[in-house]
mmCIF file of C-alpha atoms in Angstrom:
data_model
loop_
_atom_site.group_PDB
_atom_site.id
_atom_site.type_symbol
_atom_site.label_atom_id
_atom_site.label_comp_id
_atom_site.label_asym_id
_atom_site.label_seq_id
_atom_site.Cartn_x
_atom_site.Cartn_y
_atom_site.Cartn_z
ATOM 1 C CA UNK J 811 -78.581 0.154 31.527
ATOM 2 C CA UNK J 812 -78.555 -2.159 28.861
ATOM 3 C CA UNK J 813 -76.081 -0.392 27.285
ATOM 4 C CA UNK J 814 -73.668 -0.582 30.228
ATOM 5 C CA UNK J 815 -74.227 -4.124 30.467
ATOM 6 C CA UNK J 816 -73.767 -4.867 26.638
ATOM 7 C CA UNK J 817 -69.992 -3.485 27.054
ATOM 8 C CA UNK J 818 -69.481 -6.089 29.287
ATOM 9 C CA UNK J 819 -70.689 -8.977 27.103
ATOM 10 C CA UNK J 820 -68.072 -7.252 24.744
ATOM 11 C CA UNK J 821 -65.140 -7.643 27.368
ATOM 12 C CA UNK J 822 -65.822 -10.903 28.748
ATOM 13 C CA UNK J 823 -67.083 -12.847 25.168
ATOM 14 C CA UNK J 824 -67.323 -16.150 27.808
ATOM 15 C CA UNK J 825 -70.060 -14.561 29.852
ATOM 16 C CA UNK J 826 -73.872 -15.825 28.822
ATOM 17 C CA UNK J 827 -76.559 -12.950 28.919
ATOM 18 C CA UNK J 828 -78.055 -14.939 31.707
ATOM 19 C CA UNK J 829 -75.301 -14.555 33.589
ATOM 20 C CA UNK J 830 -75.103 -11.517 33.131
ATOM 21 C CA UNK J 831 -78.562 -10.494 33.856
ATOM 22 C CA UNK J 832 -79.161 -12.609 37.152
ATOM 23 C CA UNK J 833 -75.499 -10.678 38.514
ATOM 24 C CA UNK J 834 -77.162 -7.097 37.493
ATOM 25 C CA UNK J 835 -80.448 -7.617 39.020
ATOM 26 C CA UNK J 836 -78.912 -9.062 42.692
ATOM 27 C CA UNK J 837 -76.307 -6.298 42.620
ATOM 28 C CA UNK J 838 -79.329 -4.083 41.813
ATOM 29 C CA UNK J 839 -81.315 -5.498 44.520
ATOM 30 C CA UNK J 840 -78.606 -4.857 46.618
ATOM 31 C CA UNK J 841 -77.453 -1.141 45.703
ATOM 32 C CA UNK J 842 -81.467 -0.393 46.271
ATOM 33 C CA UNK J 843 -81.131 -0.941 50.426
ATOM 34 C CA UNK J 844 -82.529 -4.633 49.976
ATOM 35 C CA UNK J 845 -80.576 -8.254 50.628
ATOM 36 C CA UNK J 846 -77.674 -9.540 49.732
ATOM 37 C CA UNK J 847 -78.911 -12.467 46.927
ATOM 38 C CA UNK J 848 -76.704 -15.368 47.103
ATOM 39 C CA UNK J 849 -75.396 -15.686 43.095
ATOM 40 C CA UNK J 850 -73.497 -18.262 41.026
ATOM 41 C CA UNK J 851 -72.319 -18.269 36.952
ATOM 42 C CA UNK J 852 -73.271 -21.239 35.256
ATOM 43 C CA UNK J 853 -76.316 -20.507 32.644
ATOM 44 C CA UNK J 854 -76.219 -20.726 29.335
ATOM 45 C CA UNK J 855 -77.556 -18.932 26.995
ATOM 46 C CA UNK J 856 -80.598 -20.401 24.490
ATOM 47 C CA UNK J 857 -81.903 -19.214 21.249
ATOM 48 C CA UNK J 858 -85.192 -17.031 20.405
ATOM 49 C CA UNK J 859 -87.305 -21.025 19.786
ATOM 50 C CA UNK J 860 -87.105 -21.144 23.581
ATOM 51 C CA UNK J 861 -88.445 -18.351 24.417
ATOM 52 C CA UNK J 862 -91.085 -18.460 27.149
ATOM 53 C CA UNK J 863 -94.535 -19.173 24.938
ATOM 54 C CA UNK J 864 -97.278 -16.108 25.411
ATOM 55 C CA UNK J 865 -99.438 -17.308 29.193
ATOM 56 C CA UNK J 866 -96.575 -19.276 30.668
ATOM 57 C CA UNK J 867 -95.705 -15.412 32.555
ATOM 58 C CA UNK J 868 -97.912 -13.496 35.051
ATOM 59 C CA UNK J 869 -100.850 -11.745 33.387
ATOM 60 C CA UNK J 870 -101.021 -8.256 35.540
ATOM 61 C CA UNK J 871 -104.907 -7.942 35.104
ATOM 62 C CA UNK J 872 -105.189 -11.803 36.876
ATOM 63 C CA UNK J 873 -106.319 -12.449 40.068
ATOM 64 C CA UNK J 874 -104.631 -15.011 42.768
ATOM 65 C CA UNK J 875 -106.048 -18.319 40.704
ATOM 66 C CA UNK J 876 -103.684 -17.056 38.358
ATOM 67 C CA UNK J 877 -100.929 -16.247 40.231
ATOM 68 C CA UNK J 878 -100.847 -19.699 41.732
ATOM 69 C CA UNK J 879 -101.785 -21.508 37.998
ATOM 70 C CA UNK J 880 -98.230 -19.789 36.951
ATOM 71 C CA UNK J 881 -96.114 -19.939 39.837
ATOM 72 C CA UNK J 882 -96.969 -23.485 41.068
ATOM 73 C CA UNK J 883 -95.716 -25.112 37.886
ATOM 74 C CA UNK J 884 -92.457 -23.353 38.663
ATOM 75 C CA UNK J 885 -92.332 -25.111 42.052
ATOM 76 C CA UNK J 886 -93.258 -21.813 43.829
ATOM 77 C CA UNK J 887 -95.730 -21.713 47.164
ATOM 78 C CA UNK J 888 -97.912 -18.974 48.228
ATOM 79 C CA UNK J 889 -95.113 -17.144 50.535
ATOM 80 C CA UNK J 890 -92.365 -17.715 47.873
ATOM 81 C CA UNK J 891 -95.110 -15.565 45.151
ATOM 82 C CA UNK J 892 -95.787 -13.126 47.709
ATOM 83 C CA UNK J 893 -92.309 -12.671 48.227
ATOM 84 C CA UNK J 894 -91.497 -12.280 44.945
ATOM 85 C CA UNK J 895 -94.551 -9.979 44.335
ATOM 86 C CA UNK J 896 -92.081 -7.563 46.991
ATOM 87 C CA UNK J 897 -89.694 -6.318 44.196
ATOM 88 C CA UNK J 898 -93.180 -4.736 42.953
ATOM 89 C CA UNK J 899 -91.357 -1.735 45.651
ATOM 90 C CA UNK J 900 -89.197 -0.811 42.949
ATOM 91 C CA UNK J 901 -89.588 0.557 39.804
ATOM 92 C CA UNK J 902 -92.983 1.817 37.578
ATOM 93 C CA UNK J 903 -95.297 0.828 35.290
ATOM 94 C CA UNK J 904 -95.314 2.858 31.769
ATOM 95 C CA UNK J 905 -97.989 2.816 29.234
ATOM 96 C CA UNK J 906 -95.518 2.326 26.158
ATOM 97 C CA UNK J 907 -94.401 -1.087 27.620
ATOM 98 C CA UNK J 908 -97.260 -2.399 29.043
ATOM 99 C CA UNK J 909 -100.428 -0.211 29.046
ATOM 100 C CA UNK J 910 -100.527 0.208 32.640
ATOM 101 C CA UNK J 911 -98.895 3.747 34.098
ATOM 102 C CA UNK J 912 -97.393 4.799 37.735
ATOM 103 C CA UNK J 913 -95.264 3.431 40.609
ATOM 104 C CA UNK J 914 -96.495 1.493 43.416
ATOM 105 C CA UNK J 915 -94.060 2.868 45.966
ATOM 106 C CA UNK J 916 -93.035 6.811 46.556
ATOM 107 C CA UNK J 917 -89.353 5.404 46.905
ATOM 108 C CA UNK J 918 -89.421 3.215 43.667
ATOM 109 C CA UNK J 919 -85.395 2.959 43.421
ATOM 110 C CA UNK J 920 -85.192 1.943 47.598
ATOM 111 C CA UNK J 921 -85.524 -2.127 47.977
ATOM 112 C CA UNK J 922 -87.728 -2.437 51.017
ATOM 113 C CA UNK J 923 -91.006 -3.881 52.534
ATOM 114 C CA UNK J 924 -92.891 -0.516 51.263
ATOM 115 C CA UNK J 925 -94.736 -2.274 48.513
ATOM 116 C CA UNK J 926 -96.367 -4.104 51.481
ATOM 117 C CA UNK J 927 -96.899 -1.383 53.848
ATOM 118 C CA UNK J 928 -98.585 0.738 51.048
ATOM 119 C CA UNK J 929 -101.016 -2.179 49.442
ATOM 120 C CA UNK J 930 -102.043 -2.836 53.424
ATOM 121 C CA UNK J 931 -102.329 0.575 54.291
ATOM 122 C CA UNK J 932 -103.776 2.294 51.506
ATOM 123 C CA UNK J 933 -107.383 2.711 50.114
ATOM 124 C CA UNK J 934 -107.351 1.291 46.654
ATOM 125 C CA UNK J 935 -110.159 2.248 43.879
ATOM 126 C CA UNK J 936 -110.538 1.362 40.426
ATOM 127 C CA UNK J 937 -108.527 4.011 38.179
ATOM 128 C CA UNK J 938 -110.583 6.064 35.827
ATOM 129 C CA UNK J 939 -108.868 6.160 32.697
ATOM 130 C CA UNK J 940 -108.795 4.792 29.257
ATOM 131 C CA UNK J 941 -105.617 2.350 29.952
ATOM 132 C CA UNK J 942 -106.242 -1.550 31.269
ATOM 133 C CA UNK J 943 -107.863 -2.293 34.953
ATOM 134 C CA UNK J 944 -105.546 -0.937 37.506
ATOM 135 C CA UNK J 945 -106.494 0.879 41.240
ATOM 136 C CA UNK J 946 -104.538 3.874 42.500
ATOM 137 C CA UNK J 947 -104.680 5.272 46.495
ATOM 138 C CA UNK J 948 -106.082 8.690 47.123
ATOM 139 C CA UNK J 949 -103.316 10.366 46.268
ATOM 140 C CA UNK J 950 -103.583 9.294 42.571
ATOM 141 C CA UNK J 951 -99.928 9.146 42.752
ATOM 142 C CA UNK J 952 -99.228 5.492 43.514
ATOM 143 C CA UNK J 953 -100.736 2.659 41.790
ATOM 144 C CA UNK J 954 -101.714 -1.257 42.038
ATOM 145 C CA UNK J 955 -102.440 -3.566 39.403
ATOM 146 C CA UNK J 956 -105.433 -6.220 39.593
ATOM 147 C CA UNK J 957 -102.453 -9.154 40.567
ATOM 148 C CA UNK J 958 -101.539 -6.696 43.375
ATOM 149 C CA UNK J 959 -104.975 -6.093 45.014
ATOM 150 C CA UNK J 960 -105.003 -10.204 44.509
ATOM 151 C CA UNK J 961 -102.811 -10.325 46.827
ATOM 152 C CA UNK J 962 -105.037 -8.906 49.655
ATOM 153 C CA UNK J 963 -108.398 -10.700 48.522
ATOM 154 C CA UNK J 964 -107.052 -14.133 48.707
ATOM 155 C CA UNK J 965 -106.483 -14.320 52.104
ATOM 156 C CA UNK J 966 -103.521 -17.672 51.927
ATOM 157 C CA UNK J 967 -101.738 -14.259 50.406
ATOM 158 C CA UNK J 968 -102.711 -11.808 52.855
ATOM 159 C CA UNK J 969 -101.340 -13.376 55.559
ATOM 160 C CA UNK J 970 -97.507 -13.253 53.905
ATOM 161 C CA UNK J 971 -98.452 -9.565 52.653
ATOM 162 C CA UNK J 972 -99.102 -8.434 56.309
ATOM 163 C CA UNK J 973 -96.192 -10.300 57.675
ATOM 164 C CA UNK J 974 -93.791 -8.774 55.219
ATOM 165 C CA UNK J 975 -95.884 -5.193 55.966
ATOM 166 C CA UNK J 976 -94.475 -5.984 59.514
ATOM 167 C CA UNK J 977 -91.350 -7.631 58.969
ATOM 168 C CA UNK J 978 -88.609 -6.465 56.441
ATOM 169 C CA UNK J 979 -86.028 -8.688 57.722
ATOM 170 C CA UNK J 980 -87.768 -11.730 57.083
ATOM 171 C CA UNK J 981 -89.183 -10.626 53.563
ATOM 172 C CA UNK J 982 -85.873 -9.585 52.610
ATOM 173 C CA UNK J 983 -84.828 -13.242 53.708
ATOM 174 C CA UNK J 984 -87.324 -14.585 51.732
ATOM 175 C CA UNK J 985 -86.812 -12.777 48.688
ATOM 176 C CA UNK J 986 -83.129 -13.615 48.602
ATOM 177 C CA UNK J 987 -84.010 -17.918 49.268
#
């Protein structure tokens, strides 16, 4: 994918890589079955000094104190993290990029409320393995990470994970505010 996206950065030398990016991942969004994300061009680009220091992202094996200590400093609130926590329905985890292994939805290239359904609905237990913390349902096919189950234990969260569980229109609203 990064490929693909490279050759564009070749064709249109104007465009900034976080431009670029942002465009993919709400056209991605999108393609996946989930909201239309309202976009505009206008970044620019910075150098490798201003990168994002190591504990300014989310730490996966965190719990909802956590969570909040990251996202609040980016002006987020409790719904907007939970919302955000939703793209969680797409995609996997893989031990070569960050230790922790599976996906959490059966349908991890479909954009939908899933992630939600599945962490409600679900029994979670602690993974036996020799990778970091994470839970998996009985299955063993789908998986959670500790700043997933968070979500459920703190229950300021739990309310906005059962409301997306029962609502897809409003967390796909959400998601694209």
């Amino acid at each position: 994918a990064r490929d693909r996206l490279e050759s564009l950065i070749a064709k249109y030398p104007g465009l900034s890589y976080g431009d670029l990016y942002t465009l993919a991942g709400c056209v991605a969004v999108e393609s996946m079955g989930g909201p239309k994300i309202p976009w505009k061009a206008g970044r620019v680009d910075g150098v490798a000094n201003d990168c994002t220091p190591d504990g300014r992202l989310p730490d996966a094996a965190q719990k909802g104190g956590h969570l909040r200590d990251i996202f609040y400093r980016m002006g987020f609130n409790d719904r907007e993290i939970v919302a955000l926590a939703g793209a969680h329905a797409v995609g996997r985890c893989h031990t070569s990029r960050s230790g922790y292994d599976g996906p959490w939805t059966a349908s991890p290239t479909m954009f939908s409320n899933d992630y939600f359904t599945q962490l409600i609905d679900r029994t979670w237990t602690e993974k036996s393995w020799d990778g970091p913390d994470q839970f998996e349902d009985e299955s063993k096919e789908l998986m959670m990470l500790p700043a997933d189950i968070a979500l459920l234990e703190d229950e300021d969260f739990a309310i906005w994970v059962r409301t997306y569980a029962e609502d897809e229109d409003l967390f796909f609203k959400d998601f694209a505010a």
